[in-house]
Amino acid sequence: MHKAGTSNGKADALSCRSDHQVGDEDDNTDQVVLKQERFCIAATQRGHASVTADQSLLKCIRECSDKDRAVAEALEKVQNLGPPRLQKGFEEWNAEQGLLLFRGMVYIPKNAELRRYIVKIHHDSPIADHGSRAKTLELVSRNYWWPGMSKFVNEYVSTCDVCNRTKCRDLRSSDWGKPKKLGASD
């Protein structure tokens, strides 16, 4: 049988602790649990700035960019020496900290191993948990860019062994489970 809380004095008395009296609202105002210096606000940083924590990856990108230095040198010459009509279309390119950027994203040089590693850390990691093609592309494109990136990500995800072994197949569109007609020859 239900008893209203206001009429149940014993339960109310047991749930009211003496150390939780009214008037103690300001007891934690001067306590700082974590210092402000311990926080890094990555959401306010644009593009590649959130990637700078992985120094080994940045070092690898810079080393591969040295081999693809022709792109960076041509870009620099066009931006600095070329007439304004030739500079059109290159406004979205710039260089920071030894990295070539396109629309604020780190340009990844033409190196299949490096590109595969970047997709791998955004697809195979426990945090990414073998996401879909769209999710993996979204994660990669937050910080990186290269020509044909969506095709590269789609191929990587479609050939992922773990994804292929655990993927649910759409059985509605196939003939699985339907009775087979035994053909009678006429």
JSON list of C-alpha atoms in Angstrom, two decimals:
[
{"chain": "A", "resi": 1, "resn": "MET", "atom": "CA", "xyz": [0.00, 0.00, 0.00]},
{"chain": "A", "resi": 2, "resn": "HIS", "atom": "CA", "xyz": [1.36, 3.40, -0.99]},
{"chain": "A", "resi": 3, "resn": "LYS", "atom": "CA", "xyz": [1.95, 5.97, 1.71]},
{"chain": "A", "resi": 4, "resn": "ALA", "atom": "CA", "xyz": [2.56, 9.62, 0.84]},
{"chain": "A", "resi": 5, "resn": "GLY", "atom": "CA", "xyz": [6.00, 10.96, 1.80]},
{"chain": "A", "resi": 6, "resn": "THR", "atom": "CA", "xyz": [4.56, 13.77, 3.89]},
{"chain": "A", "resi": 7, "resn": "SER", "atom": "CA", "xyz": [2.66, 11.33, 6.07]},
{"chain": "A", "resi": 8, "resn": "ASN", "atom": "CA", "xyz": [5.62, 8.95, 6.44]},
{"chain": "A", "resi": 9, "resn": "GLY", "atom": "CA", "xyz": [7.56, 10.60, 9.27]},
{"chain": "A", "resi": 10, "resn": "LYS", "atom": "CA", "xyz": [10.06, 7.78, 9.91]},
{"chain": "A", "resi": 11, "resn": "ALA", "atom": "CA", "xyz": [11.40, 7.69, 6.36]},
{"chain": "A", "resi": 12, "resn": "ASP", "atom": "CA", "xyz": [11.60, 11.48, 6.22]},
{"chain": "A", "resi": 13, "resn": "ALA", "atom": "CA", "xyz": [13.53, 11.65, 9.50]},
{"chain": "A", "resi": 14, "resn": "LEU", "atom": "CA", "xyz": [16.03, 9.03, 8.33]},
{"chain": "A", "resi": 15, "resn": "SER", "atom": "CA", "xyz": [16.67, 10.77, 5.01]},
{"chain": "A", "resi": 16, "resn": "CYS", "atom": "CA", "xyz": [17.33, 14.19, 6.56]},
{"chain": "A", "resi": 17, "resn": "ARG", "atom": "CA", "xyz": [20.94, 14.41, 7.75]},
{"chain": "A", "resi": 18, "resn": "SER", "atom": "CA", "xyz": [21.95, 17.02, 10.28]},
{"chain": "A", "resi": 19, "resn": "ASP", "atom": "CA", "xyz": [25.07, 17.97, 8.30]},
{"chain": "A", "resi": 20, "resn": "HIS", "atom": "CA", "xyz": [22.92, 18.90, 5.28]},
{"chain": "A", "resi": 21, "resn": "GLN", "atom": "CA", "xyz": [21.16, 21.78, 6.94]},
{"chain": "A", "resi": 22, "resn": "VAL", "atom": "CA", "xyz": [20.02, 24.87, 5.07]},
{"chain": "A", "resi": 23, "resn": "GLY", "atom": "CA", "xyz": [22.63, 27.63, 5.08]},
{"chain": "A", "resi": 24, "resn": "ASP", "atom": "CA", "xyz": [25.62, 25.60, 3.90]},
{"chain": "A", "resi": 25, "resn": "GLU", "atom": "CA", "xyz": [25.29, 26.65, 0.24]},
{"chain": "A", "resi": 26, "resn": "ASP", "atom": "CA", "xyz": [28.61, 28.56, 0.21]},
{"chain": "A", "resi": 27, "resn": "ASP", "atom": "CA", "xyz": [30.79, 25.85, 1.72]},
{"chain": "A", "resi": 28, "resn": "ASN", "atom": "CA", "xyz": [32.60, 25.04, -1.59]},
{"chain": "A", "resi": 29, "resn": "THR", "atom": "CA", "xyz": [32.94, 28.51, -3.10]},
{"chain": "A", "resi": 30, "resn": "ASP", "atom": "CA", "xyz": [36.63, 29.01, -2.23]},
{"chain": "A", "resi": 31, "resn": "GLN", "atom": "CA", "xyz": [37.76, 25.50, -3.19]},
{"chain": "A", "resi": 32, "resn": "VAL", "atom": "CA", "xyz": [39.43, 24.91, -6.55]},
{"chain": "A", "resi": 33, "resn": "VAL", "atom": "CA", "xyz": [39.45, 21.26, -7.52]},
{"chain": "A", "resi": 34, "resn": "LEU", "atom": "CA", "xyz": [41.60, 21.60, -10.67]},
{"chain": "A", "resi": 35, "resn": "LYS", "atom": "CA", "xyz": [43.77, 24.54, -11.59]},
{"chain": "A", "resi": 36, "resn": "GLN", "atom": "CA", "xyz": [42.94, 26.38, -14.80]},
{"chain": "A", "resi": 37, "resn": "GLU", "atom": "CA", "xyz": [46.42, 25.64, -16.20]},
{"chain": "A", "resi": 38, "resn": "ARG", "atom": "CA", "xyz": [45.54, 21.93, -16.32]},
{"chain": "A", "resi": 39, "resn": "PHE", "atom": "CA", "xyz": [42.93, 22.48, -19.05]},
{"chain": "A", "resi": 40, "resn": "CYS", "atom": "CA", "xyz": [43.50, 22.73, -22.79]},
{"chain": "A", "resi": 41, "resn": "ILE", "atom": "CA", "xyz": [40.56, 24.04, -24.76]},
{"chain": "A", "resi": 42, "resn": "ALA", "atom": "CA", "xyz": [41.01, 22.17, -28.03]},
{"chain": "A", "resi": 43, "resn": "ALA", "atom": "CA", "xyz": [37.55, 23.10, -29.31]},
{"chain": "A", "resi": 44, "resn": "THR", "atom": "CA", "xyz": [38.65, 26.72, -29.81]},
{"chain": "A", "resi": 45, "resn": "GLN", "atom": "CA", "xyz": [41.70, 25.71, -31.82]},
{"chain": "A", "resi": 46, "resn": "ARG", "atom": "CA", "xyz": [41.27, 25.43, -35.55]},
{"chain": "A", "resi": 47, "resn": "GLY", "atom": "CA", "xyz": [42.05, 22.45, -37.70]},
{"chain": "A", "resi": 48, "resn": "HIS", "atom": "CA", "xyz": [45.53, 21.03, -37.23]},
{"chain": "A", "resi": 49, "resn": "ALA", "atom": "CA", "xyz": [46.13, 22.64, -33.83]},
{"chain": "A", "resi": 50, "resn": "SER", "atom": "CA", "xyz": [44.48, 19.73, -32.05]},
{"chain": "A", "resi": 51, "resn": "VAL", "atom": "CA", "xyz": [46.85, 17.34, -33.84]},
{"chain": "A", "resi": 52, "resn": "THR", "atom": "CA", "xyz": [50.03, 18.96, -32.57]},
{"chain": "A", "resi": 53, "resn": "ALA", "atom": "CA", "xyz": [50.11, 16.66, -29.54]},
{"chain": "A", "resi": 54, "resn": "ASP", "atom": "CA", "xyz": [51.19, 13.75, -31.77]},
{"chain": "A", "resi": 55, "resn": "GLN", "atom": "CA", "xyz": [54.71, 14.97, -32.50]},
{"chain": "A", "resi": 56, "resn": "SER", "atom": "CA", "xyz": [55.85, 11.72, -34.15]},
{"chain": "A", "resi": 57, "resn": "LEU", "atom": "CA", "xyz": [53.05, 11.98, -36.72]},
{"chain": "A", "resi": 58, "resn": "LEU", "atom": "CA", "xyz": [53.87, 15.63, -37.41]},
{"chain": "A", "resi": 59, "resn": "LYS", "atom": "CA", "xyz": [57.54, 14.72, -37.83]},
{"chain": "A", "resi": 60, "resn": "CYS", "atom": "CA", "xyz": [56.58, 12.03, -40.35]},
{"chain": "A", "resi": 61, "resn": "ILE", "atom": "CA", "xyz": [54.35, 14.49, -42.25]},
{"chain": "A", "resi": 62, "resn": "ARG", "atom": "CA", "xyz": [57.18, 17.04, -42.38]},
{"chain": "A", "resi": 63, "resn": "GLU", "atom": "CA", "xyz": [59.65, 14.40, -43.63]},
{"chain": "A", "resi": 64, "resn": "CYS", "atom": "CA", "xyz": [57.24, 13.33, -46.37]},
{"chain": "A", "resi": 65, "resn": "SER", "atom": "CA", "xyz": [56.59, 16.97, -47.21]},
{"chain": "A", "resi": 66, "resn": "ASP", "atom": "CA", "xyz": [60.33, 17.47, -47.76]},
{"chain": "A", "resi": 67, "resn": "LYS", "atom": "CA", "xyz": [60.08, 14.90, -50.54]},
{"chain": "A", "resi": 68, "resn": "ASP", "atom": "CA", "xyz": [57.00, 16.73, -51.85]},
{"chain": "A", "resi": 69, "resn": "ARG", "atom": "CA", "xyz": [58.75, 20.07, -51.45]},
{"chain": "A", "resi": 70, "resn": "ALA", "atom": "CA", "xyz": [58.02, 21.00, -55.05]},
{"chain": "A", "resi": 71, "resn": "VAL", "atom": "CA", "xyz": [54.39, 21.63, -54.14]},
{"chain": "A", "resi": 72, "resn": "ALA", "atom": "CA", "xyz": [55.30, 23.92, -51.24]},
{"chain": "A", "resi": 73, "resn": "GLU", "atom": "CA", "xyz": [57.92, 25.83, -53.26]},
{"chain": "A", "resi": 74, "resn": "ALA", "atom": "CA", "xyz": [55.58, 26.35, -56.20]},
{"chain": "A", "resi": 75, "resn": "LEU", "atom": "CA", "xyz": [52.85, 27.55, -53.88]},
{"chain": "A", "resi": 76, "resn": "GLU", "atom": "CA", "xyz": [55.22, 30.00, -52.17]},
{"chain": "A", "resi": 77, "resn": "LYS", "atom": "CA", "xyz": [56.41, 31.40, -55.50]},
{"chain": "A", "resi": 78, "resn": "VAL", "atom": "CA", "xyz": [52.89, 31.87, -56.83]},
{"chain": "A", "resi": 79, "resn": "GLN", "atom": "CA", "xyz": [51.71, 33.56, -53.64]},
{"chain": "A", "resi": 80, "resn": "ASN", "atom": "CA", "xyz": [54.71, 35.89, -53.29]},
{"chain": "A", "resi": 81, "resn": "LEU", "atom": "CA", "xyz": [55.86, 36.62, -56.83]},
{"chain": "A", "resi": 82, "resn": "GLY", "atom": "CA", "xyz": [52.95, 35.97, -59.14]},
{"chain": "A", "resi": 83, "resn": "PRO", "atom": "CA", "xyz": [50.47, 38.55, -60.36]},
{"chain": "A", "resi": 84, "resn": "PRO", "atom": "CA", "xyz": [47.14, 38.75, -58.49]},
{"chain": "A", "resi": 85, "resn": "ARG", "atom": "CA", "xyz": [45.24, 37.01, -61.29]},
{"chain": "A", "resi": 86, "resn": "LEU", "atom": "CA", "xyz": [47.50, 33.94, -60.87]},
{"chain": "A", "resi": 87, "resn": "GLN", "atom": "CA", "xyz": [47.10, 33.97, -57.09]},
{"chain": "A", "resi": 88, "resn": "LYS", "atom": "CA", "xyz": [43.38, 33.39, -57.45]},
{"chain": "A", "resi": 89, "resn": "GLY", "atom": "CA", "xyz": [42.50, 29.96, -56.10]},
{"chain": "A", "resi": 90, "resn": "PHE", "atom": "CA", "xyz": [45.55, 29.81, -53.83]},
{"chain": "A", "resi": 91, "resn": "GLU", "atom": "CA", "xyz": [44.10, 31.93, -51.02]},
{"chain": "A", "resi": 92, "resn": "GLU", "atom": "CA", "xyz": [43.08, 28.76, -49.20]},
{"chain": "A", "resi": 93, "resn": "TRP", "atom": "CA", "xyz": [46.69, 27.51, -49.04]},
{"chain": "A", "resi": 94, "resn": "ASN", "atom": "CA", "xyz": [49.28, 28.58, -46.48]},
{"chain": "A", "resi": 95, "resn": "ALA", "atom": "CA", "xyz": [52.19, 27.22, -44.47]},
{"chain": "A", "resi": 96, "resn": "GLU", "atom": "CA", "xyz": [52.50, 27.06, -40.67]},
{"chain": "A", "resi": 97, "resn": "GLN", "atom": "CA", "xyz": [55.07, 25.32, -38.47]},
{"chain": "A", "resi": 98, "resn": "GLY", "atom": "CA", "xyz": [56.60, 23.56, -41.46]},
{"chain": "A", "resi": 99, "resn": "LEU", "atom": "CA", "xyz": [53.23, 22.14, -42.54]},
{"chain": "A", "resi": 100, "resn": "LEU", "atom": "CA", "xyz": [51.38, 22.93, -45.73]},
{"chain": "A", "resi": 101, "resn": "LEU", "atom": "CA", "xyz": [47.73, 23.75, -44.98]},
{"chain": "A", "resi": 102, "resn": "PHE", "atom": "CA", "xyz": [44.67, 23.72, -47.22]},
{"chain": "A", "resi": 103, "resn": "ARG", "atom": "CA", "xyz": [41.65, 25.48, -45.70]},
{"chain": "A", "resi": 104, "resn": "GLY", "atom": "CA", "xyz": [43.28, 25.10, -42.28]},
{"chain": "A", "resi": 105, "resn": "MET", "atom": "CA", "xyz": [43.75, 21.34, -42.66]},
{"chain": "A", "resi": 106, "resn": "VAL", "atom": "CA", "xyz": [47.15, 19.67, -42.81]},
{"chain": "A", "resi": 107, "resn": "TYR", "atom": "CA", "xyz": [47.98, 18.68, -46.39]},
{"chain": "A", "resi": 108, "resn": "ILE", "atom": "CA", "xyz": [49.19, 15.08, -46.50]},
{"chain": "A", "resi": 109, "resn": "PRO", "atom": "CA", "xyz": [51.74, 14.46, -49.26]},
{"chain": "A", "resi": 110, "resn": "LYS", "atom": "CA", "xyz": [51.39, 11.62, -51.74]},
{"chain": "A", "resi": 111, "resn": "ASN", "atom": "CA", "xyz": [52.60, 8.82, -49.48]},
{"chain": "A", "resi": 112, "resn": "ALA", "atom": "CA", "xyz": [50.34, 5.76, -49.26]},
{"chain": "A", "resi": 113, "resn": "GLU", "atom": "CA", "xyz": [51.83, 4.53, -45.96]},
{"chain": "A", "resi": 114, "resn": "LEU", "atom": "CA", "xyz": [51.34, 7.87, -44.24]},
{"chain": "A", "resi": 115, "resn": "ARG", "atom": "CA", "xyz": [47.78, 8.24, -45.54]},
{"chain": "A", "resi": 116, "resn": "ARG", "atom": "CA", "xyz": [46.96, 4.66, -44.52]},
{"chain": "A", "resi": 117, "resn": "TYR", "atom": "CA", "xyz": [48.34, 5.30, -41.01]},
{"chain": "A", "resi": 118, "resn": "ILE", "atom": "CA", "xyz": [46.23, 8.45, -40.62]},
{"chain": "A", "resi": 119, "resn": "VAL", "atom": "CA", "xyz": [43.06, 6.62, -41.67]},
{"chain": "A", "resi": 120, "resn": "LYS", "atom": "CA", "xyz": [44.00, 3.70, -39.41]},
{"chain": "A", "resi": 121, "resn": "ILE", "atom": "CA", "xyz": [44.28, 5.85, -36.28]},
{"chain": "A", "resi": 122, "resn": "HIS", "atom": "CA", "xyz": [40.88, 7.37, -37.07]},
{"chain": "A", "resi": 123, "resn": "HIS", "atom": "CA", "xyz": [39.17, 4.06, -37.91]},
{"chain": "A", "resi": 124, "resn": "ASP", "atom": "CA", "xyz": [40.85, 1.22, -35.99]},
{"chain": "A", "resi": 125, "resn": "SER", "atom": "CA", "xyz": [41.42, 2.94, -32.65]},
{"chain": "A", "resi": 126, "resn": "PRO", "atom": "CA", "xyz": [39.26, 1.92, -29.66]},
{"chain": "A", "resi": 127, "resn": "ILE", "atom": "CA", "xyz": [37.72, 5.40, -29.60]},
{"chain": "A", "resi": 128, "resn": "ALA", "atom": "CA", "xyz": [36.73, 5.30, -33.30]},
{"chain": "A", "resi": 129, "resn": "ASP", "atom": "CA", "xyz": [35.60, 1.67, -32.92]},
{"chain": "A", "resi": 130, "resn": "HIS", "atom": "CA", "xyz": [35.64, 0.84, -36.64]},
{"chain": "A", "resi": 131, "resn": "GLY", "atom": "CA", "xyz": [33.11, 3.49, -37.61]},
{"chain": "A", "resi": 132, "resn": "SER", "atom": "CA", "xyz": [31.33, 3.72, -40.93]},
{"chain": "A", "resi": 133, "resn": "ARG", "atom": "CA", "xyz": [32.84, 5.22, -44.05]},
{"chain": "A", "resi": 134, "resn": "ALA", "atom": "CA", "xyz": [31.13, 8.54, -43.40]},
{"chain": "A", "resi": 135, "resn": "LYS", "atom": "CA", "xyz": [32.21, 8.66, -39.75]},
{"chain": "A", "resi": 136, "resn": "THR", "atom": "CA", "xyz": [35.82, 7.77, -40.58]},
{"chain": "A", "resi": 137, "resn": "LEU", "atom": "CA", "xyz": [35.91, 10.38, -43.35]},
{"chain": "A", "resi": 138, "resn": "GLU", "atom": "CA", "xyz": [34.49, 12.97, -40.97]},
{"chain": "A", "resi": 139, "resn": "LEU", "atom": "CA", "xyz": [37.14, 12.19, -38.34]},
{"chain": "A", "resi": 140, "resn": "VAL", "atom": "CA", "xyz": [40.00, 12.31, -40.84]},
{"chain": "A", "resi": 141, "resn": "SER", "atom": "CA", "xyz": [38.77, 15.46, -42.58]},
{"chain": "A", "resi": 142, "resn": "ARG", "atom": "CA", "xyz": [38.64, 17.41, -39.32]},
{"chain": "A", "resi": 143, "resn": "ASN", "atom": "CA", "xyz": [42.42, 17.81, -39.42]},
{"chain": "A", "resi": 144, "resn": "TYR", "atom": "CA", "xyz": [43.79, 16.49, -42.72]},
{"chain": "A", "resi": 145, "resn": "TRP", "atom": "CA", "xyz": [43.27, 16.88, -46.44]},
{"chain": "A", "resi": 146, "resn": "TRP", "atom": "CA", "xyz": [44.68, 15.33, -49.61]},
{"chain": "A", "resi": 147, "resn": "PRO", "atom": "CA", "xyz": [43.28, 14.91, -53.12]},
{"chain": "A", "resi": 148, "resn": "GLY", "atom": "CA", "xyz": [41.06, 11.83, -53.37]},
{"chain": "A", "resi": 149, "resn": "MET", "atom": "CA", "xyz": [40.74, 11.50, -49.60]},
{"chain": "A", "resi": 150, "resn": "SER", "atom": "CA", "xyz": [37.13, 10.27, -49.62]},
{"chain": "A", "resi": 151, "resn": "LYS", "atom": "CA", "xyz": [37.95, 7.54, -52.16]},
{"chain": "A", "resi": 152, "resn": "PHE", "atom": "CA", "xyz": [40.99, 6.49, -50.10]},
{"chain": "A", "resi": 153, "resn": "VAL", "atom": "CA", "xyz": [38.93, 6.32, -46.87]},
{"chain": "A", "resi": 154, "resn": "ASN", "atom": "CA", "xyz": [36.13, 4.39, -48.59]},
{"chain": "A", "resi": 155, "resn": "GLU", "atom": "CA", "xyz": [38.59, 1.82, -49.94]},
{"chain": "A", "resi": 156, "resn": "TYR", "atom": "CA", "xyz": [40.25, 1.47, -46.54]},
{"chain": "A", "resi": 157, "resn": "VAL", "atom": "CA", "xyz": [36.96, 0.93, -44.69]},
{"chain": "A", "resi": 158, "resn": "SER", "atom": "CA", "xyz": [35.58, -1.46, -47.33]},
{"chain": "A", "resi": 159, "resn": "THR", "atom": "CA", "xyz": [38.72, -3.63, -47.06]},
{"chain": "A", "resi": 160, "resn": "CYS", "atom": "CA", "xyz": [38.91, -3.53, -43.25]},
{"chain": "A", "resi": 161, "resn": "ASP", "atom": "CA", "xyz": [39.04, -7.16, -42.09]},
{"chain": "A", "resi": 162, "resn": "VAL", "atom": "CA", "xyz": [37.39, -6.50, -38.71]},
{"chain": "A", "resi": 163, "resn": "CYS", "atom": "CA", "xyz": [34.53, -4.55, -40.30]},
{"chain": "A", "resi": 164, "resn": "ASN", "atom": "CA", "xyz": [33.95, -7.22, -42.94]},
{"chain": "A", "resi": 165, "resn": "ARG", "atom": "CA", "xyz": [33.85, -10.01, -40.35]},
{"chain": "A", "resi": 166, "resn": "THR", "atom": "CA", "xyz": [31.45, -8.20, -38.01]},
{"chain": "A", "resi": 167, "resn": "LYS", "atom": "CA", "xyz": [29.27, -6.36, -40.51]},
{"chain": "A", "resi": 168, "resn": "CYS", "atom": "CA", "xyz": [25.56, -7.16, -40.47]},
{"chain": "A", "resi": 169, "resn": "ARG", "atom": "CA", "xyz": [24.42, -8.07, -43.91]},
{"chain": "A", "resi": 170, "resn": "ASP", "atom": "CA", "xyz": [21.09, -6.81, -45.20]},
{"chain": "A", "resi": 171, "resn": "LEU", "atom": "CA", "xyz": [19.28, -10.09, -45.69]},
{"chain": "A", "resi": 172, "resn": "ARG", "atom": "CA", "xyz": [16.09, -8.47, -46.97]},
{"chain": "A", "resi": 173, "resn": "SER", "atom": "CA", "xyz": [17.64, -7.61, -50.30]},
{"chain": "A", "resi": 174, "resn": "SER", "atom": "CA", "xyz": [19.10, -11.05, -50.92]},
{"chain": "A", "resi": 175, "resn": "ASP", "atom": "CA", "xyz": [17.55, -14.45, -51.59]},
{"chain": "A", "resi": 176, "resn": "TRP", "atom": "CA", "xyz": [18.79, -15.78, -48.26]},
{"chain": "A", "resi": 177, "resn": "GLY", "atom": "CA", "xyz": [16.03, -17.56, -46.36]},
{"chain": "A", "resi": 178, "resn": "LYS", "atom": "CA", "xyz": [13.70, -17.84, -49.35]},
{"chain": "A", "resi": 179, "resn": "PRO", "atom": "CA", "xyz": [12.67, -21.30, -50.44]},
{"chain": "A", "resi": 180, "resn": "LYS", "atom": "CA", "xyz": [14.48, -22.50, -53.48]},
{"chain": "A", "resi": 181, "resn": "LYS", "atom": "CA", "xyz": [12.44, -23.66, -56.40]},
{"chain": "A", "resi": 182, "resn": "LEU", "atom": "CA", "xyz": [13.36, -27.06, -57.55]},
{"chain": "A", "resi": 183, "resn": "GLY", "atom": "CA", "xyz": [13.13, -26.82, -61.26]},
{"chain": "A", "resi": 184, "resn": "ALA", "atom": "CA", "xyz": [11.17, -29.42, -63.12]},
{"chain": "A", "resi": 185, "resn": "SER", "atom": "CA", "xyz": [12.50, -29.86, -66.57]},
{"chain": "A", "resi": 186, "resn": "ASP", "atom": "CA", "xyz": [9.85, -29.76, -69.26]}
]
